[in-house]
Coordinates of C-alpha atoms in Angstrom, one line a residue:
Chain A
X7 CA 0.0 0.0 0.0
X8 CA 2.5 2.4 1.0
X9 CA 4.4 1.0 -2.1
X10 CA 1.9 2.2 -4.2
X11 CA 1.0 5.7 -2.7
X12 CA 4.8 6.2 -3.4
X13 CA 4.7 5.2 -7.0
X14 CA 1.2 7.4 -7.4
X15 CA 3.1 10.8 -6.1
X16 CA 6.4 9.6 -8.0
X17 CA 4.0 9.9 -11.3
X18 CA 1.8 12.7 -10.6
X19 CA 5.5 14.6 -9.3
X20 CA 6.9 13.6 -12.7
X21 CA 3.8 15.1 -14.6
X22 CA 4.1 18.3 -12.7
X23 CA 7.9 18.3 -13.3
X24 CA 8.1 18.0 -16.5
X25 CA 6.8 21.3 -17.7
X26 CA 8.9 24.6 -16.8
X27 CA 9.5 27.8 -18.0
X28 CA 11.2 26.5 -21.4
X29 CA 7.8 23.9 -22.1
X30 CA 5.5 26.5 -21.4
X31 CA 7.4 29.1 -23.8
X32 CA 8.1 26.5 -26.7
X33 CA 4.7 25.2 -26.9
X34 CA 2.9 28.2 -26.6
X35 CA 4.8 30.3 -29.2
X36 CA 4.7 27.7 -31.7
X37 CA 0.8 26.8 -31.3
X38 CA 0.4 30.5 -31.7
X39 CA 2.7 30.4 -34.7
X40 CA 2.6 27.2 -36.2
X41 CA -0.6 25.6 -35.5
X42 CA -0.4 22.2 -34.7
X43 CA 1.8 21.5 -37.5
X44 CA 4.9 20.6 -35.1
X45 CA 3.3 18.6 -32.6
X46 CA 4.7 15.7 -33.4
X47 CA 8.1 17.4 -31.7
X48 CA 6.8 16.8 -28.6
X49 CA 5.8 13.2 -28.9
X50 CA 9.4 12.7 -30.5
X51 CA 11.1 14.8 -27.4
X52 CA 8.9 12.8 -25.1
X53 CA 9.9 9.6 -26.0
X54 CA 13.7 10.7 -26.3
X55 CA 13.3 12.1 -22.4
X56 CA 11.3 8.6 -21.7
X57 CA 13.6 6.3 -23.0
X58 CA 17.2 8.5 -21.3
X59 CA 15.9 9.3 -18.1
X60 CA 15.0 5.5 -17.7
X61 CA 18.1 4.8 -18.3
X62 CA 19.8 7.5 -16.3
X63 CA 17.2 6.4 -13.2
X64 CA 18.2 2.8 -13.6
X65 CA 21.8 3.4 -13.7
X66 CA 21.8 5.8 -10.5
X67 CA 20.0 3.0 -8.7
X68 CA 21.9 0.4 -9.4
X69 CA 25.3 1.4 -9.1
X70 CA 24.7 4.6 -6.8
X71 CA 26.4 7.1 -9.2
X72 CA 24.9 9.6 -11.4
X73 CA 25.1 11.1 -14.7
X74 CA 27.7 13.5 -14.3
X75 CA 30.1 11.4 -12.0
X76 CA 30.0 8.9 -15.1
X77 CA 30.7 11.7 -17.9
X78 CA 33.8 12.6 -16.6
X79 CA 34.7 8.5 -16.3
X80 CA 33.6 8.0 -19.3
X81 CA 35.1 11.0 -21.4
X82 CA 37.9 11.6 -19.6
X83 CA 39.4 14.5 -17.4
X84 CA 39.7 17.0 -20.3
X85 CA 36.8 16.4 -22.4
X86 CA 34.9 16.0 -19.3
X87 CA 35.9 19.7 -18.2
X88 CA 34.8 20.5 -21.4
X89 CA 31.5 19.6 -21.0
X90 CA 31.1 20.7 -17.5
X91 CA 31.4 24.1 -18.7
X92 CA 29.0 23.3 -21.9
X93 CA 26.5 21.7 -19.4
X94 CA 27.0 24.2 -16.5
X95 CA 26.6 27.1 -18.8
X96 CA 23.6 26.3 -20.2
X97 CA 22.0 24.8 -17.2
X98 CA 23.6 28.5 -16.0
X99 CA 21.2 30.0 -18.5
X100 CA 17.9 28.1 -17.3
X101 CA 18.4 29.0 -14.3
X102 CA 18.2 32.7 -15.3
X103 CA 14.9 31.5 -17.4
X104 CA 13.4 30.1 -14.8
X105 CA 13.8 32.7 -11.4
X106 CA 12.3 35.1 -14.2
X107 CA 9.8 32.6 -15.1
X108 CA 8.9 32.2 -11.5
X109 CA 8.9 36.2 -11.1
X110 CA 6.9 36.9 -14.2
X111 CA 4.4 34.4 -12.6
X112 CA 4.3 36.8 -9.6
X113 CA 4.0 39.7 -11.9
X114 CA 1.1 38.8 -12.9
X115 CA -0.6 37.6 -9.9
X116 CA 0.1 40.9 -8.3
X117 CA 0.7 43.6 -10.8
X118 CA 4.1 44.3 -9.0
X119 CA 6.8 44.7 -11.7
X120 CA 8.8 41.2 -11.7
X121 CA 12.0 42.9 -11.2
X122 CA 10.9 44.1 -8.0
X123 CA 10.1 40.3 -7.5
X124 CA 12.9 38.5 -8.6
X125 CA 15.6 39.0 -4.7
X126 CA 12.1 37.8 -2.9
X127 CA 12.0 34.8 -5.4
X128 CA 15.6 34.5 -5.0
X129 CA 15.6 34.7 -0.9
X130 CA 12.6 32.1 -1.1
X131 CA 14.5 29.3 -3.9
X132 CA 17.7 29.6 -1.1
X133 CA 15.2 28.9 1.9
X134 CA 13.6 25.8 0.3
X135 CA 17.0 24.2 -0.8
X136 CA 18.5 25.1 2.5
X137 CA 15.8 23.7 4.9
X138 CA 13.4 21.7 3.2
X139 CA 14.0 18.2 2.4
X140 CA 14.3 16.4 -0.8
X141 CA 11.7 14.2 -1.4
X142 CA 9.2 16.7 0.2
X143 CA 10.4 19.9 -2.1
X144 CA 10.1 17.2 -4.8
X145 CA 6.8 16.5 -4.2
X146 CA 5.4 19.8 -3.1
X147 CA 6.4 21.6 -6.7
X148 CA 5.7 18.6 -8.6
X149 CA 1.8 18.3 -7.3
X150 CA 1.5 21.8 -7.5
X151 CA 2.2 21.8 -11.1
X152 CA -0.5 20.0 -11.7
X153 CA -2.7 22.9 -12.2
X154 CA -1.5 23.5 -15.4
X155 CA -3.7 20.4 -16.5
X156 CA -6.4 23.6 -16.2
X157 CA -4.6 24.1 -19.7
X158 CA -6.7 20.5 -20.9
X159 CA -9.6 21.8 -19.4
X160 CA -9.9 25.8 -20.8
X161 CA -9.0 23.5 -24.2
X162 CA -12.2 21.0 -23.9
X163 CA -14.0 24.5 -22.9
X164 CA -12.8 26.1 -26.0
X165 CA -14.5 23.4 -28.1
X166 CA -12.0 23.9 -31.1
X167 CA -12.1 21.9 -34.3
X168 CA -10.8 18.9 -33.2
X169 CA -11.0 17.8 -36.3
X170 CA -8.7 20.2 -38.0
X171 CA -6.2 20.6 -34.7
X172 CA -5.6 16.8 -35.3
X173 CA -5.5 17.1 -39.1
X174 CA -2.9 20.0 -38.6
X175 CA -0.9 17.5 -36.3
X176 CA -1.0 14.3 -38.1
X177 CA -0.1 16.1 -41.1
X178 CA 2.6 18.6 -40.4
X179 CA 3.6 20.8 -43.0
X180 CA 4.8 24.2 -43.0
X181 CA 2.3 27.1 -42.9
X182 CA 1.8 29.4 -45.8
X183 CA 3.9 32.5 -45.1
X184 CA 6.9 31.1 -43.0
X185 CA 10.0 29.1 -44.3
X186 CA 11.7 25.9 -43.8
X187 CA 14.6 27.0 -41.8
X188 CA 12.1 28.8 -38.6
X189 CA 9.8 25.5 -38.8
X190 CA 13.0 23.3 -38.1
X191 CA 14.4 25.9 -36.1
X192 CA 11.3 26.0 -33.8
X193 CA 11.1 22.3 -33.9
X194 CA 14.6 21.8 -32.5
X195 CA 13.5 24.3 -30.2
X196 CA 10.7 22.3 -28.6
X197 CA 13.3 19.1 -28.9
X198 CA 15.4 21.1 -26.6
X199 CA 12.5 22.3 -24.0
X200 CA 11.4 18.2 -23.7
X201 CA 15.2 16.7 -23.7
X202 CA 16.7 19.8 -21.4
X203 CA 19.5 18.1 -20.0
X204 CA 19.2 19.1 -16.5
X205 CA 15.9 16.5 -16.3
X206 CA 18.2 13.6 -16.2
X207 CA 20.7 15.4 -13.8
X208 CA 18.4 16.4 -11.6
X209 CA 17.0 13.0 -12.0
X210 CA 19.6 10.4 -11.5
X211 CA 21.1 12.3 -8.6
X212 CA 17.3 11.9 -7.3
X213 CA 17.9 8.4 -7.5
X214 CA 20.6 8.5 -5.0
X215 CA 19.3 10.9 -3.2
X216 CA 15.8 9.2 -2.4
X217 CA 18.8 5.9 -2.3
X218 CA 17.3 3.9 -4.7
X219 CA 18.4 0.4 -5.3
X220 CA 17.2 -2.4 -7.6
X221 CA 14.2 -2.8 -5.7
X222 CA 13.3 0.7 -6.9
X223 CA 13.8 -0.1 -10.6
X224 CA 9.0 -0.6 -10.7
X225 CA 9.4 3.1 -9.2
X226 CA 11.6 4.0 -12.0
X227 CA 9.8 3.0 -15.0
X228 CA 6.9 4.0 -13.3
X229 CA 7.5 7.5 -13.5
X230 CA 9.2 8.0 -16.7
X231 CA 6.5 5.3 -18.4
X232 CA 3.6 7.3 -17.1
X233 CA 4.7 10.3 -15.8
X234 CA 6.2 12.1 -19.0
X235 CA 3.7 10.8 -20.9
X236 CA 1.0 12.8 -19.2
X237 CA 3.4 15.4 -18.6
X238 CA 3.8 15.6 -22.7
X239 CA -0.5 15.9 -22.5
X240 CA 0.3 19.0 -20.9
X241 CA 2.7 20.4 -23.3
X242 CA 0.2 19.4 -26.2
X243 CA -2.4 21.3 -24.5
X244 CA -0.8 24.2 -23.9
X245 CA 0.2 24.5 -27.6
X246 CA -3.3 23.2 -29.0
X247 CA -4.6 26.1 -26.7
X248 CA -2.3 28.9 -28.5
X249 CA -3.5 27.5 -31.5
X250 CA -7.1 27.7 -31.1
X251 CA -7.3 31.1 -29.4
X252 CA -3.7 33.1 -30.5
X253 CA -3.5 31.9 -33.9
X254 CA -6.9 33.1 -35.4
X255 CA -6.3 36.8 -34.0
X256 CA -2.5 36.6 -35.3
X257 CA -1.3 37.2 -31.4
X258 CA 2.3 35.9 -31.2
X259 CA 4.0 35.2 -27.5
X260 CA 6.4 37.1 -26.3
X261 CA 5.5 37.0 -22.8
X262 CA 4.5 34.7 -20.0
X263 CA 1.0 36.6 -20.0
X264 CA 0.1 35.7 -23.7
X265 CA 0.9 32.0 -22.7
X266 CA -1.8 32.2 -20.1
X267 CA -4.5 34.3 -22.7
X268 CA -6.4 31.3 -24.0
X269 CA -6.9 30.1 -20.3
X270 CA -8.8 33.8 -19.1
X271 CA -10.6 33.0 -22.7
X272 CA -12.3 30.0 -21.9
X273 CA -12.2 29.9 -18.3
X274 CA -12.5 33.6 -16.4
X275 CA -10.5 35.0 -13.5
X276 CA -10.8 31.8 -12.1
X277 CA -9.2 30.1 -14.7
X278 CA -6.4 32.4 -14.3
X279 CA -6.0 32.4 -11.4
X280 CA -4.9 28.4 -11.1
X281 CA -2.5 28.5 -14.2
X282 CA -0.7 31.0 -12.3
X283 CA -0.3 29.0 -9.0
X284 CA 0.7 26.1 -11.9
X285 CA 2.8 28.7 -13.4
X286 CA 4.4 29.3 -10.3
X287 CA 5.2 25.7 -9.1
X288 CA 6.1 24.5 -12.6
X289 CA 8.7 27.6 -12.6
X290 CA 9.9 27.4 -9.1
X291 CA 10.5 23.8 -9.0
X292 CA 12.4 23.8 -12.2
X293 CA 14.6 26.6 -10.8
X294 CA 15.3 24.1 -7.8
X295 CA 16.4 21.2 -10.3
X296 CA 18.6 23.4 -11.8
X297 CA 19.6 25.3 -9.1
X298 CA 20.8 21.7 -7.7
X299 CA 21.9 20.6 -11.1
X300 CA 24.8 22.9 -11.2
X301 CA 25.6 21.8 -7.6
X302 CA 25.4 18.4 -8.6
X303 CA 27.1 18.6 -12.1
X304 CA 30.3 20.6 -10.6
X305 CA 30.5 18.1 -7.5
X306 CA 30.1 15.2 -9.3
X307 CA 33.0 16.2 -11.8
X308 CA 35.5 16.6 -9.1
X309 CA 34.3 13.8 -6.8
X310 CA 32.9 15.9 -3.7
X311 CA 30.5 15.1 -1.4
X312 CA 27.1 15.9 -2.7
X313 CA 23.5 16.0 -2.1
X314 CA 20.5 16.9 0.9
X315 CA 20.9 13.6 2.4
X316 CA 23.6 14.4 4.1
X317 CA 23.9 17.5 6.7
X318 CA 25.3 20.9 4.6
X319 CA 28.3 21.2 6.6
X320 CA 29.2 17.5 5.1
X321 CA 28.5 19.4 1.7
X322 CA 29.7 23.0 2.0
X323 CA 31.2 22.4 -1.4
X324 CA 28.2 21.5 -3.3
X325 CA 26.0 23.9 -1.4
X326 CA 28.7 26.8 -1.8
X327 CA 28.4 26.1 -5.5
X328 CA 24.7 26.5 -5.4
X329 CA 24.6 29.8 -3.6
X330 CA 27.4 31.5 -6.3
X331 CA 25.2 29.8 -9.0
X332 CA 21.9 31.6 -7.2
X333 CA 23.4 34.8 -6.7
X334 CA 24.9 35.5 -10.0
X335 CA 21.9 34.2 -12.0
X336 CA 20.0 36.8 -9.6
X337 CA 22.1 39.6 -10.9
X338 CA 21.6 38.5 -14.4
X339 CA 18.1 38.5 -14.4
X340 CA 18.4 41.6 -12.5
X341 CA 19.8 43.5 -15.3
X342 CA 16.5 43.6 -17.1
X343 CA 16.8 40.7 -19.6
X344 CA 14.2 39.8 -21.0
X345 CA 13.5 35.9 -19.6
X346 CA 11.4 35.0 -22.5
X347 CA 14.1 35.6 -24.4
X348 CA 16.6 33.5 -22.2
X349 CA 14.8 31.0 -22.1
X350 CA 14.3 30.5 -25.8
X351 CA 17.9 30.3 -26.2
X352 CA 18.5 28.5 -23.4
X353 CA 16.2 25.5 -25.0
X354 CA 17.6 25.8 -28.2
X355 CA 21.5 25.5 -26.8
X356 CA 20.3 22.5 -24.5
X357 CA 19.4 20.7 -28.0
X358 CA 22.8 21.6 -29.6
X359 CA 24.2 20.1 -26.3
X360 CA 22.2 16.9 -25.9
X361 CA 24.9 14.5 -27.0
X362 CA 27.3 15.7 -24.0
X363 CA 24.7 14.1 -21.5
X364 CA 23.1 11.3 -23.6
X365 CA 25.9 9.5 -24.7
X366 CA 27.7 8.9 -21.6
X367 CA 24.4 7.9 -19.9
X368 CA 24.1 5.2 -23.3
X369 CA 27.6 3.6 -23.1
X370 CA 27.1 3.1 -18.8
X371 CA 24.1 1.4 -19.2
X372 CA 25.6 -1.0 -21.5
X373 CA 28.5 -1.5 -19.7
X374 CA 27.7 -5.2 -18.2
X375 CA 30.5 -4.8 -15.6
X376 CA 28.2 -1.8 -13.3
X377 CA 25.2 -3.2 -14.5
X378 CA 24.8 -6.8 -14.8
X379 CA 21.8 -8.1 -16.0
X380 CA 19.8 -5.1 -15.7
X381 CA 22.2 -3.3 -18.9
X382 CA 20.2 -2.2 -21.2
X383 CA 17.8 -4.7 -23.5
X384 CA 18.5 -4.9 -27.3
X385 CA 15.0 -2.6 -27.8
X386 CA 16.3 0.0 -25.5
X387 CA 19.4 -0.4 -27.5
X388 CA 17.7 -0.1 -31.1
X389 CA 15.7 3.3 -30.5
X390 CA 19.0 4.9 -28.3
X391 CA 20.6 4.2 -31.6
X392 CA 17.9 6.0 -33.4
X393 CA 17.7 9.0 -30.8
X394 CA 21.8 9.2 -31.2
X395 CA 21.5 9.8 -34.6
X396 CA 18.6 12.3 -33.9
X397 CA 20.6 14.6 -31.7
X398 CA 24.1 13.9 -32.9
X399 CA 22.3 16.2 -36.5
X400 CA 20.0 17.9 -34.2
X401 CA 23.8 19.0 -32.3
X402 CA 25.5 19.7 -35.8
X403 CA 22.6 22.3 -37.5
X404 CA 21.4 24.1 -35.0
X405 CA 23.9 26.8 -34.4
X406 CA 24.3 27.6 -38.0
X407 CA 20.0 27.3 -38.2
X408 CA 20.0 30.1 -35.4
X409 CA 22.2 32.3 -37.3
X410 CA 20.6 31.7 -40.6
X411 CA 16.8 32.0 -39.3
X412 CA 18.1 34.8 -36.9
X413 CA 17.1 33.1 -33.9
X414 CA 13.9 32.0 -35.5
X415 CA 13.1 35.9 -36.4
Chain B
X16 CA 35.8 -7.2 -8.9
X17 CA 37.3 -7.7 -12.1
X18 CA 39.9 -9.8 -12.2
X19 CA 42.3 -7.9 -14.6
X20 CA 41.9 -4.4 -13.4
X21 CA 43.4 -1.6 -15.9
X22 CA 44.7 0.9 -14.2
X23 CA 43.5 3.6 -16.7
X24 CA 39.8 1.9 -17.3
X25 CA 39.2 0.8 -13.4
X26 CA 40.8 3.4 -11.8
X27 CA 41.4 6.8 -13.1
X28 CA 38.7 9.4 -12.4
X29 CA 36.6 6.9 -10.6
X30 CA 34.4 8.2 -7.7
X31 CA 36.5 7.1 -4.1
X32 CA 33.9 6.1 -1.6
X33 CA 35.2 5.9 2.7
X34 CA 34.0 3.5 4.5
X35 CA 30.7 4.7 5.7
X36 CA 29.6 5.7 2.1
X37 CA 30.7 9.6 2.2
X38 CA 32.4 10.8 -1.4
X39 CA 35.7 11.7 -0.5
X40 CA 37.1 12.7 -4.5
X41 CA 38.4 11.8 -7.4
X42 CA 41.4 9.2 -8.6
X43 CA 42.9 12.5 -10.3
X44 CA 46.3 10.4 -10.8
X45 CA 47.9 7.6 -9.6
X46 CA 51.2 7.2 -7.7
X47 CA 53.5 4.3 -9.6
X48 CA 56.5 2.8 -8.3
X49 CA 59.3 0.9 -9.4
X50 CA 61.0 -1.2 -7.3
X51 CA 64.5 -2.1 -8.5
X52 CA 64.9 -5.0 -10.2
X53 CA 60.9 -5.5 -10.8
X54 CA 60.3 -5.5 -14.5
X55 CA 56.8 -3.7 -13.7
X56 CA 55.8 -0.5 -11.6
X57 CA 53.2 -0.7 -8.9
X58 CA 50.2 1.3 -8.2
X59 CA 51.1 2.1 -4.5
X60 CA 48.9 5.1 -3.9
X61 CA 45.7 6.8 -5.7
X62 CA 46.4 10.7 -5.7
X63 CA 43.5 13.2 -5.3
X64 CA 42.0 16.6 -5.1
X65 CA 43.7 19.7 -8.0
X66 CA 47.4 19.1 -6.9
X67 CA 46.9 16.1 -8.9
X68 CA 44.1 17.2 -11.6
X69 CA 46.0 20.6 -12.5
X70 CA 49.1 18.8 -13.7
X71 CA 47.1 15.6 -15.2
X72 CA 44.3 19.0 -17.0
X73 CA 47.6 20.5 -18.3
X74 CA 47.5 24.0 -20.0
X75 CA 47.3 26.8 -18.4
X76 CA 44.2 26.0 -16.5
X77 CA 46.1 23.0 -15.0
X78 CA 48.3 25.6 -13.8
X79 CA 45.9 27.9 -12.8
X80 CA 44.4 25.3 -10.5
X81 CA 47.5 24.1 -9.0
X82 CA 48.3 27.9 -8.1
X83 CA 44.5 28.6 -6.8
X84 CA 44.8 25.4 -4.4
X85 CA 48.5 26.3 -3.3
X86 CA 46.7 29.1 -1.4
X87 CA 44.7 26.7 0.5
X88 CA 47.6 25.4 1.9
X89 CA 49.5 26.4 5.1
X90 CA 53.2 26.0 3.4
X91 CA 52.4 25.9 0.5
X92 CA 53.1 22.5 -0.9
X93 CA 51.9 21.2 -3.6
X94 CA 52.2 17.2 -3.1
X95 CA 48.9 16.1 -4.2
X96 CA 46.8 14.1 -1.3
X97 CA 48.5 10.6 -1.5
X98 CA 45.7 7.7 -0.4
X99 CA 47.9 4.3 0.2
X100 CA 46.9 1.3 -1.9
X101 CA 46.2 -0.4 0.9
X102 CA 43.1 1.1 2.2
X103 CA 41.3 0.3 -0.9
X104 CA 38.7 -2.9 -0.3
X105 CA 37.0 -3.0 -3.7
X106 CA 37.1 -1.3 -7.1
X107 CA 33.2 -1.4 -9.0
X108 CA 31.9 1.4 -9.9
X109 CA 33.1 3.6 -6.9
X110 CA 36.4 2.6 -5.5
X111 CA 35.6 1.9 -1.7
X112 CA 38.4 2.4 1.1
X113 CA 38.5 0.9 4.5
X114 CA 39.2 4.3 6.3
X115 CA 37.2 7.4 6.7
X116 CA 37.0 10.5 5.1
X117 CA 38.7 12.2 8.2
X118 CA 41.5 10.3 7.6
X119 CA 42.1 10.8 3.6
X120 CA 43.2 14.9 4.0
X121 CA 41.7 15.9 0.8
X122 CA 39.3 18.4 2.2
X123 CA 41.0 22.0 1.9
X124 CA 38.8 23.2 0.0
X125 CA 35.8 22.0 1.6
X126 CA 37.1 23.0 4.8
X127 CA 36.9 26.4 3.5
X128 CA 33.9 27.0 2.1
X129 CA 32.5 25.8 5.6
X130 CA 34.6 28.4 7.9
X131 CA 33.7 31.2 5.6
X132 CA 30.2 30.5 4.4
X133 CA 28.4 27.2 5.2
X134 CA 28.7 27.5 9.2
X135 CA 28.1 31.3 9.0
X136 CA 24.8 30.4 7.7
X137 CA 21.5 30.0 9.9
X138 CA 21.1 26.1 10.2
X139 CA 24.7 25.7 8.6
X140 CA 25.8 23.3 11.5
X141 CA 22.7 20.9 11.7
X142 CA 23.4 17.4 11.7
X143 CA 20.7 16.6 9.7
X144 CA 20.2 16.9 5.8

């Protein structure tokens, strides 16, 4: 029973968790923009997330070390440096996205400017990591994000044509007026926001957090089996929203506020005001993961004691690295940047990034010697190949896509 | 435990474990000895923490590091933290050692950041997680 209850809040967590600041930009704007037409990214990034995070999950549990410990085994000390400051830089970056994401939320809750916002969000990120403990700061965020499933609801409100929303995404093509180059550019976009490497940080040092062993393998595929599945739902919602009520009037997003339209649409002030408190946990408990994710990927390179099951003072390092990490990406976001901005790059540098955290996690779990008998199966093995292949061209054009498109312009 | 272990595949940049589970670093190098007349050196010692990385990095970040941790350190040395051979119980996918982190000195650093920042905190001296 208590088995179960655990496996229930793993999933619903995982739902919740899976959409942040970089979901609920990349969806919207290209439901406003493009219709349907690239849904299929999602159910592509989905399965990509699905079938890695698995992986990394299964390889945390059984031989107690994450993904980030394994990269630098695996790639060595230099090339392993190398990608800690690819991977820290860009997780660097979501961080940014997301304490903005979490003060734009506030914004508009209270009509106080977000900059004004953004030290108390800061102050309030440093108090949860400092005091409250993992599983329960897991949890908390995770269920609270659930609210953004109002997004399904102000949709089945809406009563679009079904009919041509699924036409539009079982038959992608490019809409009339905008070029090849911004479609794939958006698309690898979306990729990014689903495969953001941080997930499977964040998630395999979960794993030994929460000290999971093989027993804890159900709990695993539990969560990634069900839990990004419905957490994809969500991210189809939100974009078949933007393109039922932003894409008729020709409204493009370029803020948080404009993701949230369709929902006041359909469903009033009281519509709004739950996908703000989803907008809010969805934001704030992605700017924990990352937040811990450049903690853990910096620790884990050089071997130091990490995590919140033991006391800080065991962990000054990792939690010293976590406080620079807080304070800098405060004064960032400080300086007026736009987050909406940051956070579109930020996706679309994760995808050009992907194969510094996928392949390591790929070669580990084959490796029979830490895993034994639970390396991966030849299926796993056959669609990682495909998914390799996928990001290793994803990694290659989409630099010289953002300077060609302008950044999708 | 494998019975052929590589030095550079089993060993090298492996996550070192103490006894009671706590990480205690990185095998940033290895110490190698010969004894004379032996036809093959020995790993006596695994060396840890940036005295070892820096020079193992190379370029000028390898120095960099070297010179940034030589700060750390009351004389300024710059042997790297040597942990015997001996105290290791089992290489897998951590390398686990039969002594605690106390006793492996590879905590400079870390001793640092909790004089100057972690302990100066509210709550920075719990015992608990």
């Amino acid at each position: 029973m208590k088995k179960m209850l655990q496996v229930t809040l793993g999933i619903l967590t995982a739902i919740g968790g899976f959409v942040d600041i970089g979901d609920l930009v990349a969806n919207a704007l290209t439901g406003a923009r493009f219709g349907m037409s690239l849904a299929w990214v999602v159910l592509v990034g989905v399965f990509g997330i699905i079938l890695f995070a698995e992986m990394s999950g299964r390889v945390g549990a059984i031989t107690g070390r994450p993904v980030f410990d394994l990269v630098r085994e695996r790639l060595g000390v230099r090339a392993g440096l190398a990608n800690l400051f690819a991977s820290f830089f860009i997780n660097f970056l979501t961080v940014i996205a997301e304490i903005g994401g979490v003060a734009l939320a506030l914004e508009l809750a209270t009509s106080v400017n977000y900059l004004l916002w953004v030290p108390i969000v800061a102050v309030l990120l440093w108090v949860t990591i400092w005091k409250i403990k993992f599983e329960s700061m897991e949890r908390l965020y995770g269920l609270m994000g659930l609210c953004l499933l109002v997004f399904a609801v102000a949709l089945w409100k809406l009563g679009p044509d079904w009919g041509s929303l699924w036409g539009d995404a079982s038959n992608p093509t490019v809409p009339r007026g905008e070029g090849h180059p911004t479609w794939i550019y958006y698309a690898i976009a979306l990729f990014g926001a689903a495969m953001t490497p941080y997930e499977v940080f964040f998630f395999s040092s979960g794993a030994v957090e929460e000290r999971w062993t093989k027993k804890d393998l159900m709990l695993n595929r539990a969560n990634v089996y069900i839990g990004f599945p419905l957490g994809a739902f969500l991210s189809l919602a939100i974009m078949a929203c933007s393109a039922s009520v932003l894409r008729p009037r020709g409204i493009s997003v370029d803020t948080l506020s404009q993701v949230a339209l369709p929902v006041s649409v359909a469903l009033g002030k009281l519509g709004l005001a739950v996908v703000l408190i989803g907008f809010f946990a969805a934001t704030f408990g992605a700017a924990i993961e990352t937040l811990m994710s450049s903690g853990y990927t910096v620790a884990q390179y050089f071997g130091w004691q990490w995590g919140k099951y033991v006391a800080p003072k065991q962990a000054a390092r990792f939690h010293v690295v976590m406080l620079v990490t807080l304070l800098l990406a405060t004064m960032v976001t400080l300086t007026t940047i736009d987050p909406v901005k940051v956070t579109e790059y930020s996706i679309v540098l994760s995808a050009a990034a992907l194969p510094l955290t996928y392949l390591p996690i790929l070669v580990v779990a084959n490796d029979r010697e830490f895993m034994g008998d639970k390396k991966n199966s030849r299926v796993t093995n056959f669609f990682a190949s495909i998914y390799l292949v996928i990001i290793m061209v994803v990694a290659v054009i989409t630099i010289p896509l953002m300077l060609a498109t302008k950044a999708g312009a | 435990m494998a019975s052929v272990i590589d030095a550079h595949l089993h060993l090298l940049d492996r996550q070192i474990v103490d006894r009671d589970g706590r990480l205690i670093g990185k095998v940033d190098d290895l110490e190698l000895e010969l004894a004379p007349g032996a036809d093959y050196p020995v790993v006596t010692a695994l060396l840890c923490g940036p005295m070892a990385l820096g020079p193992r990095l190379g370029g000028r970040l390898g120095v960099w590091l070297v010179s940034a941790a030589r700060r750390l350190r009351p004389r300024g040395d710059t042997d790297p933290v040597r942990i015997g051979f001996g105290a290791v119980t089992e290489v897998g996918p951590s390398i686990k050692l039969s002594i605690t982190v106390e006793q492996a000195p590879t905590l400079r650093l870390e001793q640092w950041c909790l004089e100057k920042v972690i302990s100066r905190l509210p709550g920075g001296t719990r015992e608990a997680g």
